[in-house]
mmCIF file with all atom_site columns, C-alpha atoms in Angstrom:
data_model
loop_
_atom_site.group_PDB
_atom_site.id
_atom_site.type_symbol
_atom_site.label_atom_id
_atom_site.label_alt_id
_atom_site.label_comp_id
_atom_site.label_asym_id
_atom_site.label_entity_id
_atom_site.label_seq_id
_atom_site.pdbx_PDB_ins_code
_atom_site.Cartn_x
_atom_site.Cartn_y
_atom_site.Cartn_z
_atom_site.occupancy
_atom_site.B_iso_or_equiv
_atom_site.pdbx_formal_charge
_atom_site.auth_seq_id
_atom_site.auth_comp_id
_atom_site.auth_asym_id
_atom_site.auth_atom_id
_atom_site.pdbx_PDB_model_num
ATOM 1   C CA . UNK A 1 1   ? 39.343  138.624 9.542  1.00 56.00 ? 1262 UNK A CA 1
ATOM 2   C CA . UNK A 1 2   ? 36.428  138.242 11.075 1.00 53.00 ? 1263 UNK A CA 1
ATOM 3   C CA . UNK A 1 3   ? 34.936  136.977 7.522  1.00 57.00 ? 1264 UNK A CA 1
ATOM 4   C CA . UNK A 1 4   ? 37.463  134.226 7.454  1.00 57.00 ? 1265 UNK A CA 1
ATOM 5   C CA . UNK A 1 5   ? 36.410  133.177 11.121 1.00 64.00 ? 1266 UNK A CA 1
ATOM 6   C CA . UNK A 1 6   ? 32.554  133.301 10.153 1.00 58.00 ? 1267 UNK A CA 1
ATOM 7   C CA . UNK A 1 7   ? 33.764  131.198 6.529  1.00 59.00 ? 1268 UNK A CA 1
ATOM 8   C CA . UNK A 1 8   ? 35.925  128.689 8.691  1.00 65.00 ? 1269 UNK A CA 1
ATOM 9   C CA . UNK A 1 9   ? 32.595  128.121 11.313 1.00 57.00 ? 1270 UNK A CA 1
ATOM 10  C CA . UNK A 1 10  ? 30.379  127.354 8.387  1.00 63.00 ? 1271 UNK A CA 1
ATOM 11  C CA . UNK A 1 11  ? 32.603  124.671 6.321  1.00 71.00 ? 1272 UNK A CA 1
ATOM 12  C CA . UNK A 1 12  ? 33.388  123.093 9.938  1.00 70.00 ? 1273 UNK A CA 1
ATOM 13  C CA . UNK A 1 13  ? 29.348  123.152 10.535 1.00 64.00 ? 1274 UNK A CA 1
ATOM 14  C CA . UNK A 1 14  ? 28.759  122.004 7.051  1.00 68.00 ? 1275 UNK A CA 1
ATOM 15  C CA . UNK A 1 15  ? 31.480  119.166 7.370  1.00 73.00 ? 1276 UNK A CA 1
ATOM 16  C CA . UNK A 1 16  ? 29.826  118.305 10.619 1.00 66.00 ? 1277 UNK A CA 1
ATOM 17  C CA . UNK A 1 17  ? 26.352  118.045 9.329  1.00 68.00 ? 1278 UNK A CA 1
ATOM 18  C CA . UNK A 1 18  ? 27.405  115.728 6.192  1.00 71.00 ? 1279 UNK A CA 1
ATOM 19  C CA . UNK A 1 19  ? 29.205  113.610 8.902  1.00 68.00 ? 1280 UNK A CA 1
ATOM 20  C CA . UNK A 1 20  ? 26.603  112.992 10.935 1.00 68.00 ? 1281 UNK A CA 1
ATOM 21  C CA . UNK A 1 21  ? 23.933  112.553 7.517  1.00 74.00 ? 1282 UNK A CA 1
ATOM 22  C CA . UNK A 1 22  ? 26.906  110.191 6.707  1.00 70.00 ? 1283 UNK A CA 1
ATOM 23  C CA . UNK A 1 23  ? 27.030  108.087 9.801  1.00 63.00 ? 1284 UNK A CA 1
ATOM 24  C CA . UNK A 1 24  ? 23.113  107.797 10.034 1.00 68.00 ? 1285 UNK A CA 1
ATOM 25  C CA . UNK A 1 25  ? 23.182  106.453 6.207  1.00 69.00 ? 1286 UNK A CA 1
ATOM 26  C CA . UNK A 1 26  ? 25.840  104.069 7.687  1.00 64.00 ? 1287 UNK A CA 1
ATOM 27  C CA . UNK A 1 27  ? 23.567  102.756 10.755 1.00 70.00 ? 1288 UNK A CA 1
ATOM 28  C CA . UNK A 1 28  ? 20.323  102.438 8.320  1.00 67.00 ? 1289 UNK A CA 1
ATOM 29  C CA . UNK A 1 29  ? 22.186  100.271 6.199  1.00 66.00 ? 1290 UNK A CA 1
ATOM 30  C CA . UNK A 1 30  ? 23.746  98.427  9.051  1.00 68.00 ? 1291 UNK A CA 1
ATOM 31  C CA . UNK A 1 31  ? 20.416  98.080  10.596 1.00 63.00 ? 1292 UNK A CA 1
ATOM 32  C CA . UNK A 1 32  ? 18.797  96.789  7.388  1.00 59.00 ? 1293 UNK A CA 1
ATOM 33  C CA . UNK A 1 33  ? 22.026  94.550  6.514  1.00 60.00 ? 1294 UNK A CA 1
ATOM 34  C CA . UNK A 1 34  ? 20.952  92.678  10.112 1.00 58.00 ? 1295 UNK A CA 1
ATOM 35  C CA . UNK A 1 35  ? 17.484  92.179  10.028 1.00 58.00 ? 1296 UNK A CA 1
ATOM 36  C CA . UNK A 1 36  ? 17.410  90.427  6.637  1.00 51.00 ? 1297 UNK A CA 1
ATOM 37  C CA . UNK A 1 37  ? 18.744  87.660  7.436  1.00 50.00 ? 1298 UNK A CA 1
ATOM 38  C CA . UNK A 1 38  ? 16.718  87.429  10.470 1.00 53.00 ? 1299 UNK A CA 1
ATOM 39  C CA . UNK A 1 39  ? 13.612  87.428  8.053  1.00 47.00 ? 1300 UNK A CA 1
ATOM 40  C CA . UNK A 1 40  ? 15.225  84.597  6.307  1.00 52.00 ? 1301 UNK A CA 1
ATOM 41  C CA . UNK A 1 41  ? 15.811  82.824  9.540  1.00 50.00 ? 1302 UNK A CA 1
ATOM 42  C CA . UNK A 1 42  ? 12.100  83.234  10.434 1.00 55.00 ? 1303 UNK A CA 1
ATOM 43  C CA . UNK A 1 43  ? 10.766  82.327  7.159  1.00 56.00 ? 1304 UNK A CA 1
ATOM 44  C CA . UNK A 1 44  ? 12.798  79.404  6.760  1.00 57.00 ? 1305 UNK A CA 1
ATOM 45  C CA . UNK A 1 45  ? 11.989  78.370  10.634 1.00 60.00 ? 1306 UNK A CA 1
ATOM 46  C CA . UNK A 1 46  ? 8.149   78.991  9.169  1.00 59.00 ? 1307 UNK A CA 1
ATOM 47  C CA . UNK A 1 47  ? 8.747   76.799  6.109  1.00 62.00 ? 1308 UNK A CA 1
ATOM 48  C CA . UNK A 1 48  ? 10.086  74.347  8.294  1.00 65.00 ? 1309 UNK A CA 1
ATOM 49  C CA . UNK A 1 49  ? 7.132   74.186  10.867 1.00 68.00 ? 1310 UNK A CA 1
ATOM 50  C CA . UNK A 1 50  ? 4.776   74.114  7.739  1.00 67.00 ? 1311 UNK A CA 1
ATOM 51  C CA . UNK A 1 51  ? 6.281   71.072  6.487  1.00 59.00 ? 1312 UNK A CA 1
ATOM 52  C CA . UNK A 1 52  ? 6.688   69.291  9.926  1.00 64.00 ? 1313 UNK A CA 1
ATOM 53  C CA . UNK A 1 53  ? 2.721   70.200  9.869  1.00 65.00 ? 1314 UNK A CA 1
ATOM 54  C CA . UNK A 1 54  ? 2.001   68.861  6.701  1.00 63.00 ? 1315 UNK A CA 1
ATOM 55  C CA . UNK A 1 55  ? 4.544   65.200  6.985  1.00 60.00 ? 1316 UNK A CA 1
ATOM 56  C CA . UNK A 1 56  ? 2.258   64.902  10.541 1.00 61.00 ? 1317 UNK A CA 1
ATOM 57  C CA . UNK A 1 57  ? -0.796  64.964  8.499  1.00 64.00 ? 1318 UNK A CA 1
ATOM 58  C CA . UNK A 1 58  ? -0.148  63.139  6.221  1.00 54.00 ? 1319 UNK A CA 1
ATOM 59  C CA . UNK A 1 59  ? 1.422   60.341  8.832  1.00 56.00 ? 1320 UNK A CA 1
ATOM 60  C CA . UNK A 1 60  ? -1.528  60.605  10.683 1.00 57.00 ? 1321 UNK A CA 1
ATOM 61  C CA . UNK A 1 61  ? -3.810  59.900  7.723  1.00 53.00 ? 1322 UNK A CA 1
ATOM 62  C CA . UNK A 1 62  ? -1.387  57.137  7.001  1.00 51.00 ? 1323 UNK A CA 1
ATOM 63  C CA . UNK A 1 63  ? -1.940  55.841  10.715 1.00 51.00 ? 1324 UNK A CA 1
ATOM 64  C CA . UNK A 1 64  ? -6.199  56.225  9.877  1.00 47.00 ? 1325 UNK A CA 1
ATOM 65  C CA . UNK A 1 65  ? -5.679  53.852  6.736  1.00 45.00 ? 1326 UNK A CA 1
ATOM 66  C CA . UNK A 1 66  ? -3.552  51.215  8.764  1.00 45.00 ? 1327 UNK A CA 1
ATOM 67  C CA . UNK A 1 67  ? -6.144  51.348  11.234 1.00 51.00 ? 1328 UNK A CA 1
ATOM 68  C CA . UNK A 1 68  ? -8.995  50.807  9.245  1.00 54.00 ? 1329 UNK A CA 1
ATOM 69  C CA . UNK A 1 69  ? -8.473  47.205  9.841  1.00 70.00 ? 1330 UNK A CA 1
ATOM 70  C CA . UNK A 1 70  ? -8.898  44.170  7.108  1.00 87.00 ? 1331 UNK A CA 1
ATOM 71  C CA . UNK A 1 71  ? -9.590  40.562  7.225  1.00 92.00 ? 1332 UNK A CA 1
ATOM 72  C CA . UNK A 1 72  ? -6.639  38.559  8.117  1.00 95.00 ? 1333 UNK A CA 1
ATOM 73  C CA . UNK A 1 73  ? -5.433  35.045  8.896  1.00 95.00 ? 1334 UNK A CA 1
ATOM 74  C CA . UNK A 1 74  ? -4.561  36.411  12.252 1.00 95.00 ? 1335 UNK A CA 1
ATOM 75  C CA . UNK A 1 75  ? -8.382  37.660  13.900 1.00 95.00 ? 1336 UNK A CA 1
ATOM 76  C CA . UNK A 1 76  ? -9.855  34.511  11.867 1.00 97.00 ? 1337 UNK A CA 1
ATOM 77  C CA . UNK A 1 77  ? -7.918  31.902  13.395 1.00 97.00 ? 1338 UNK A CA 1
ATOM 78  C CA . UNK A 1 78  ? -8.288  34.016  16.704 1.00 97.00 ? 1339 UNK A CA 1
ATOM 79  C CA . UNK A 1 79  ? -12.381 33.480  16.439 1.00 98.00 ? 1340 UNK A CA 1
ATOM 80  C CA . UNK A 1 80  ? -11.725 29.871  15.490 1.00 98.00 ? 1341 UNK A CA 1
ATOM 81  C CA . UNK A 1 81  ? -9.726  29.318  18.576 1.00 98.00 ? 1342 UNK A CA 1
ATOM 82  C CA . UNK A 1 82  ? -12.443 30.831  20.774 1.00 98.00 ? 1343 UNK A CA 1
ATOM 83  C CA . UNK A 1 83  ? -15.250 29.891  19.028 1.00 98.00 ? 1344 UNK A CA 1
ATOM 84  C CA . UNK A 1 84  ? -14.289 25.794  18.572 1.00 98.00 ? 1345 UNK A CA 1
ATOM 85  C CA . UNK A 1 85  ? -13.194 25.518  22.114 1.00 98.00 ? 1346 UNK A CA 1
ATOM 86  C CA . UNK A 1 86  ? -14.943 24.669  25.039 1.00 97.00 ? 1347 UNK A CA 1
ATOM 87  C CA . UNK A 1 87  ? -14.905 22.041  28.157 1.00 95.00 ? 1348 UNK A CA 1
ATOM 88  C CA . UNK A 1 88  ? -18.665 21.944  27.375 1.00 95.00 ? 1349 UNK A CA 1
ATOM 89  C CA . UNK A 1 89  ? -21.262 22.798  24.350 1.00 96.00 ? 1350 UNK A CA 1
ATOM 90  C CA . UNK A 1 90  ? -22.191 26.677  24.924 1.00 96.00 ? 1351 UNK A CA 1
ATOM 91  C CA . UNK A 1 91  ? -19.833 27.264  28.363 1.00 96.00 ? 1352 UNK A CA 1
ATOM 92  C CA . UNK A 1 92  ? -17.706 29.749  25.839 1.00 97.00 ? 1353 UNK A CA 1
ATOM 93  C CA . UNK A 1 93  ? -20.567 31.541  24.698 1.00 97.00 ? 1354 UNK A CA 1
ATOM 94  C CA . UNK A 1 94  ? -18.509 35.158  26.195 1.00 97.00 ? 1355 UNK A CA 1
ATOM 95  C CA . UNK A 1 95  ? -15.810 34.261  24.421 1.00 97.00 ? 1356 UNK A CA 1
ATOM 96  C CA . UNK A 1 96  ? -16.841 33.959  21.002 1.00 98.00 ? 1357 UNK A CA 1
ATOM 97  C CA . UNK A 1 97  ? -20.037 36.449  21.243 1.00 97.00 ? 1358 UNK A CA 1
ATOM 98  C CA . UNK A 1 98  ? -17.895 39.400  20.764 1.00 97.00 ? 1359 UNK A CA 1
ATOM 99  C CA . UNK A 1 99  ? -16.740 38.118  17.468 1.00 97.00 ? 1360 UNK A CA 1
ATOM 100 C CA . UNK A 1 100 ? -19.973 37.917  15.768 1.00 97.00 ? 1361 UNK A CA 1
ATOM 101 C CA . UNK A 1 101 ? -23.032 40.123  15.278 1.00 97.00 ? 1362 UNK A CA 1
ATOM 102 C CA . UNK A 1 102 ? -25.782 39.762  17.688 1.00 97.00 ? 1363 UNK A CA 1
ATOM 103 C CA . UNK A 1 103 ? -28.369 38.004  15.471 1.00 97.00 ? 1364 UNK A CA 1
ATOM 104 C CA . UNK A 1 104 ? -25.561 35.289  14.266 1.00 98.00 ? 1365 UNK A CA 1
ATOM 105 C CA . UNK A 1 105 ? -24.778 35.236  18.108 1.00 98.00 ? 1366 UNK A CA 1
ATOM 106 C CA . UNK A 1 106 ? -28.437 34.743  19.038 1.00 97.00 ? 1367 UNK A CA 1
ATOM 107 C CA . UNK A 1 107 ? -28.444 31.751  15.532 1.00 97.00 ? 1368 UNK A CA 1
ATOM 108 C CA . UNK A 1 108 ? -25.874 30.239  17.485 1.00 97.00 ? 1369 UNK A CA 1
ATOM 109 C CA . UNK A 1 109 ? -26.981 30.003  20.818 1.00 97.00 ? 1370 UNK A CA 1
ATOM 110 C CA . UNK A 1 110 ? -30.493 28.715  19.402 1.00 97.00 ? 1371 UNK A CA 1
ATOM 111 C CA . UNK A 1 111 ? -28.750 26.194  17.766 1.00 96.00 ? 1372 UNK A CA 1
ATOM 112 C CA . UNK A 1 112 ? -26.561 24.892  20.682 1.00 97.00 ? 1373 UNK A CA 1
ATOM 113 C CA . UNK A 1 113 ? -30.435 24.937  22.968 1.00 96.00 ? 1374 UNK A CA 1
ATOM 114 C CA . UNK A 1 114 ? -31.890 22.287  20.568 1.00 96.00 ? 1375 UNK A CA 1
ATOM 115 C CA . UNK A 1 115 ? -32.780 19.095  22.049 1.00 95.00 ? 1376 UNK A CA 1
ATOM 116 C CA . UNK A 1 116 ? -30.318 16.768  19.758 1.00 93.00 ? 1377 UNK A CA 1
ATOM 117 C CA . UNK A 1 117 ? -27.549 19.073  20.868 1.00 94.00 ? 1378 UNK A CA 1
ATOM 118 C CA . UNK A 1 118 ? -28.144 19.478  24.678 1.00 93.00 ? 1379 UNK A CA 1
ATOM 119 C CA . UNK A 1 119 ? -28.648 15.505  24.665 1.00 90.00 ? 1380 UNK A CA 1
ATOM 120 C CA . UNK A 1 120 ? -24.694 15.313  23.255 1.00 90.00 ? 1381 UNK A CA 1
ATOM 121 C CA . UNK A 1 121 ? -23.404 17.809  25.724 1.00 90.00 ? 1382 UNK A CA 1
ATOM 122 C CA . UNK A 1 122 ? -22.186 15.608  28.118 1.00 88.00 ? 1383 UNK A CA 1
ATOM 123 C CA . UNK A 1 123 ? -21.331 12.687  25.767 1.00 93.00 ? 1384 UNK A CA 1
ATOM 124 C CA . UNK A 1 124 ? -19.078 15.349  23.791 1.00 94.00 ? 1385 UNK A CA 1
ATOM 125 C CA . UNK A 1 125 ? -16.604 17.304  26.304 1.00 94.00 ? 1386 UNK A CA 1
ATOM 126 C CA . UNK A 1 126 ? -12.792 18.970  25.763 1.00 96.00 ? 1387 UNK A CA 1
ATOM 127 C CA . UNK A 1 127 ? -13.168 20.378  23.057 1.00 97.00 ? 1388 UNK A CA 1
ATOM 128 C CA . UNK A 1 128 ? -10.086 21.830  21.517 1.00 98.00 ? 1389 UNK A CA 1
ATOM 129 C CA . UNK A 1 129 ? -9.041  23.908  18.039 1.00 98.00 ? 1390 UNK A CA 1
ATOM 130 C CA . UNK A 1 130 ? -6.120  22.441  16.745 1.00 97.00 ? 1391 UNK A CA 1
ATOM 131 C CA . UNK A 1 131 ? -5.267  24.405  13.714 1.00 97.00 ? 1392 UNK A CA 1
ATOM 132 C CA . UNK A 1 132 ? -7.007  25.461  10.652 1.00 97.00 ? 1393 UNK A CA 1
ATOM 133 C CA . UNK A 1 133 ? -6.436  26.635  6.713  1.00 98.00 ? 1394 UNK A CA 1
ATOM 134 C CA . UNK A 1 134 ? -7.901  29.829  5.991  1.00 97.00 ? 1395 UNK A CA 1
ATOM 135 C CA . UNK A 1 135 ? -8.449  31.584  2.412  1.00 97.00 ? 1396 UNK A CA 1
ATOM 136 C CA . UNK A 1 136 ? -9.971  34.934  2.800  1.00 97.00 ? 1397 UNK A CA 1
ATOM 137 C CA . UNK A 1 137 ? -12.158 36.720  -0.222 1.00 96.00 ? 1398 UNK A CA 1
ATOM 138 C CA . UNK A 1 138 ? -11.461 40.389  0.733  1.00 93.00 ? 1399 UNK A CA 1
ATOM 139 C CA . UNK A 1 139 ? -14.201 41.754  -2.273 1.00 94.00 ? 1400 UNK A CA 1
ATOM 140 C CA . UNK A 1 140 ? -16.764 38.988  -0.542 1.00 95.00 ? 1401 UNK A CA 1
ATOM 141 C CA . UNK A 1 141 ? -15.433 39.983  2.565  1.00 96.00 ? 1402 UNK A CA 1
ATOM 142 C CA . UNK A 1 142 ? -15.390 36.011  3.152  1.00 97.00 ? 1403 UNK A CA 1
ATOM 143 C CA . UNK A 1 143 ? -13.197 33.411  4.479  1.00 98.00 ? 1404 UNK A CA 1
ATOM 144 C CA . UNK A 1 144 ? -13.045 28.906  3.829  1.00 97.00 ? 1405 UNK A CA 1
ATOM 145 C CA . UNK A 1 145 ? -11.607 28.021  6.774  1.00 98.00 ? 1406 UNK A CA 1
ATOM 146 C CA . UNK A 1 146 ? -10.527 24.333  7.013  1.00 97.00 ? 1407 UNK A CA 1
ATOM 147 C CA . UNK A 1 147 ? -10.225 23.604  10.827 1.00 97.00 ? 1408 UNK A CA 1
ATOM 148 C CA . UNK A 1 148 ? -9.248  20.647  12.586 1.00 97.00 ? 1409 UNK A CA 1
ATOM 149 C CA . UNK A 1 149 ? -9.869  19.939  16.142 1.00 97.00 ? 1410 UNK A CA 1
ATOM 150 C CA . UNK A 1 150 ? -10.468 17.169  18.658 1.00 97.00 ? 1411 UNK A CA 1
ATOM 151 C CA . UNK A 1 151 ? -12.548 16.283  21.988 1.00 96.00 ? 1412 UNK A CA 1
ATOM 152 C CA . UNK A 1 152 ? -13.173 13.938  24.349 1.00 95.00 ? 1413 UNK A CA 1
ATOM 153 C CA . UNK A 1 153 ? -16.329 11.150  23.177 1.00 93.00 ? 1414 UNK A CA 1
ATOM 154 C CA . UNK A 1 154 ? -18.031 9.367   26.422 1.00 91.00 ? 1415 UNK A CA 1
ATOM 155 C CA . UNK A 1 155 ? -19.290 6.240   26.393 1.00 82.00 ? 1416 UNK A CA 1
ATOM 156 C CA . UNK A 1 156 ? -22.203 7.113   28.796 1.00 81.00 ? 1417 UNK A CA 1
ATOM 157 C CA . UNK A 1 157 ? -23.045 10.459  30.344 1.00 81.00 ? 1418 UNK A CA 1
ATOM 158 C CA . UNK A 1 158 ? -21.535 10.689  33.718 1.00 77.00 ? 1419 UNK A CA 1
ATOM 159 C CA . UNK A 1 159 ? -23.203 9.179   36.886 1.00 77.00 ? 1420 UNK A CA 1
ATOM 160 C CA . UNK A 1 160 ? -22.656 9.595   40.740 1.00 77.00 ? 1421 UNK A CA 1
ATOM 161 C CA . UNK A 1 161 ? -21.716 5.886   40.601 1.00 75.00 ? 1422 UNK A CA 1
ATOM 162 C CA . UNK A 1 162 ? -19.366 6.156   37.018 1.00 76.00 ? 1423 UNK A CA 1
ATOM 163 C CA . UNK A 1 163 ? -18.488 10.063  37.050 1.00 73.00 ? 1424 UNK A CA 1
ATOM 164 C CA . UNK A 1 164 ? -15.608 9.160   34.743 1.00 79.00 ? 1425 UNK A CA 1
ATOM 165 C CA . UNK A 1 165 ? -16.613 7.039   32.200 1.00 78.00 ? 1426 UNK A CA 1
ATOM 166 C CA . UNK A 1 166 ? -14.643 5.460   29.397 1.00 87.00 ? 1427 UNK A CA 1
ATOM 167 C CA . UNK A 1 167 ? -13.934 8.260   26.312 1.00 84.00 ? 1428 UNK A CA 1
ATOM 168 C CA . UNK A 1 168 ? -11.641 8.366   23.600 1.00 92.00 ? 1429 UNK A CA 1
ATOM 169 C CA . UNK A 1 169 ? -10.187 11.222  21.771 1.00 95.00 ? 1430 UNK A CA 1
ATOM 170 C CA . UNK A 1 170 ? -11.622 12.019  18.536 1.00 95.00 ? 1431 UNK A CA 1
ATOM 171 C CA . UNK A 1 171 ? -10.150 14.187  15.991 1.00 96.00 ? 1432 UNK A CA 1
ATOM 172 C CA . UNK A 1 172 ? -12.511 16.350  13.582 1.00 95.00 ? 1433 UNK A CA 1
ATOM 173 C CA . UNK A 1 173 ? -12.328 17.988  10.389 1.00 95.00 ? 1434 UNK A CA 1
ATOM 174 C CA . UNK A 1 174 ? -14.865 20.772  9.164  1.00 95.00 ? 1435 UNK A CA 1
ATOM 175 C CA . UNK A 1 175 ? -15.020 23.593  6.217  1.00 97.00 ? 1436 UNK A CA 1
ATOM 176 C CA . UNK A 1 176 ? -16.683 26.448  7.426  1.00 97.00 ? 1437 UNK A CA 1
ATOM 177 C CA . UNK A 1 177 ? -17.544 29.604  5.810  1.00 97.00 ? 1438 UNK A CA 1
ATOM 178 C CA . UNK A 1 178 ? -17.422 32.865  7.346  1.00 98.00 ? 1439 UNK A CA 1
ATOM 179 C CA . UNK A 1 179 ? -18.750 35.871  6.141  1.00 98.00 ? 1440 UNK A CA 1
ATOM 180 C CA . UNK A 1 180 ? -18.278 39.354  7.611  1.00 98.00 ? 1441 UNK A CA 1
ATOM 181 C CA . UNK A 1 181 ? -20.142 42.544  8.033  1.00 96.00 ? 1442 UNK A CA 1
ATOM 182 C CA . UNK A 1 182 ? -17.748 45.525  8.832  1.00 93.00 ? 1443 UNK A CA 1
ATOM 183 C CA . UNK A 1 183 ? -18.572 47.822  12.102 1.00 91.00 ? 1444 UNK A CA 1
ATOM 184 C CA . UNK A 1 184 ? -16.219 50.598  12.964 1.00 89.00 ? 1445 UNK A CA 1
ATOM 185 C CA . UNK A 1 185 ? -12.756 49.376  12.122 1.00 88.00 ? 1446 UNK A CA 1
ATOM 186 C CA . UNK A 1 186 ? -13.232 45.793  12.521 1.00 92.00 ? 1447 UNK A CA 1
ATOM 187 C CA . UNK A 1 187 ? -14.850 42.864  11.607 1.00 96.00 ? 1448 UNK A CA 1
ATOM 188 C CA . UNK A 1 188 ? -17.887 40.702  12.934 1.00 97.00 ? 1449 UNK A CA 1
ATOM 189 C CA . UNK A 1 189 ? -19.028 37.129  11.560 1.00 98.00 ? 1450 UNK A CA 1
ATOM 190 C CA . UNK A 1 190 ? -22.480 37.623  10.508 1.00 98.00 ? 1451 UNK A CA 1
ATOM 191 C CA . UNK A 1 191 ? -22.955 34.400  8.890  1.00 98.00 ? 1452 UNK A CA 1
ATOM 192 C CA . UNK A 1 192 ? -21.635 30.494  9.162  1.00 97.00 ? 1453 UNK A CA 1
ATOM 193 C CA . UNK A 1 193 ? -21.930 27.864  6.978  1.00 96.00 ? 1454 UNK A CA 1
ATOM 194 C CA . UNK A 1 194 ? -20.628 24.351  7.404  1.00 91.00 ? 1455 UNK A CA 1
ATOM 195 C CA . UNK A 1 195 ? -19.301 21.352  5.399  1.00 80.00 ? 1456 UNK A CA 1
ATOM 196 C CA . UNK A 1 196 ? -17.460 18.645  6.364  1.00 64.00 ? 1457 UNK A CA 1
ATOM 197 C CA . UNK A 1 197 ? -13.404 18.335  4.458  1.00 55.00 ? 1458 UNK A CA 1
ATOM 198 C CA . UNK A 1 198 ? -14.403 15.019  3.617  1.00 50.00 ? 1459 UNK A CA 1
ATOM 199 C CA . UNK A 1 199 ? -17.687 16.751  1.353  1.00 44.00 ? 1460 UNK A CA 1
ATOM 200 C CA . UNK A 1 200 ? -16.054 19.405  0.084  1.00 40.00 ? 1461 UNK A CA 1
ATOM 201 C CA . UNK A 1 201 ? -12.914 16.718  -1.220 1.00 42.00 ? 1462 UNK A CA 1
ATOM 202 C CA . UNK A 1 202 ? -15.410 14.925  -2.801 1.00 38.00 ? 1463 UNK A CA 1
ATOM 203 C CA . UNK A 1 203 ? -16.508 18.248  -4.977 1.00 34.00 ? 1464 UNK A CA 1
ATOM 204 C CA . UNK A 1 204 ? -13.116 18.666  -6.462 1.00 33.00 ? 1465 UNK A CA 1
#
């Protein structure tokens, strides 16, 4: 009897034991099941943030190229406008000087000093850009520009006695050429020639 008891105690103990091997085979499987797809959660939130990384790169090398800027109608006509007008010969010297390149900008101003010129300053007032034809040569990094404009022609310089003499408009015609010397991401004029429409007509 006491054998049977001792036999019963052991399969009970035995069943117990492959029970509880059973249920911890259960909960390692269970606890492997779950994290897998948490891997494949992180991985794919990785993958993700790797190709948000790389589409900003790229954008932002995309944004480096647009901003490396080239010539255009646009900044030309700009530096026409500012450099063409003025009330009188040389008073919009800080406008146009930060379009050019400091030895064109010190050309320039030389050129406006001379006698001949400073003797037409007053007889030559109002000066205005009207509008202009530009054809840019991006290898040359060049632009003909065609520009009209118009001003104010005195009669006689002004006097304390006559300090509005009699004037009449005048409208002008010019071919200039611009060439341009890069620095940074934009462009400066480092060199103007000049030719009247009427000339360069003639040449064709």
């Amino acid at each position: 009897m006491v054998n049977k008891t001792k036999a019963s105690v052991l399969i009970i103990g035995l069943i117990a034991f492959l029970a509880a091997i059973l249920v911890g085979l259960v909960l390692l499987f269970g606890n492997l099941s779950e994290r897998k797809p948490q891997t494949r959660v992180q991985s794919s939130e990785t993958s993700s943030t790797e190709v948000k990384k790389e589409k900003k790169e790229v954008t932002d090398k995309n944004q480096e190229n647009t901003s490396i800027k080239k010539l255009n109608q646009t900044d030309i006509q700009e530096f026409l406008k500012n450099y063409l007008t003025y009330k009188y010969l040389g008073d919009n010297r800080n406008v146009y000087g930060p379009y050019m390149t400091r030895d064109l900008f010190d050309v320039v101003v030389a050129q406006e000093e001379k006698p001949v010129n400073q003797a037409q300053k007053e007889l030559i007032i109002n000066q205005k850009f009207e509008h202009a034809n530009i054809y840019i040569d991006d290898k040359e990094n060049s632009a003909i520009c065609q520009v009209y404009f118009s001003n104010d022609n005195l009669q006689q310089k002004p006097t304390v006695s006559n300090p509005e003499p009699k004037s009449y408009r005048m409208q002008n015609n010019q071919e200039l050429r611009l060439s341009f010397i890069k620095e940074g991401n934009r462009y400066l004029v480092s060199a103007i020639a000049y030719r009247t429409v009427q000339e360069t007509d003639n040449l064709n």
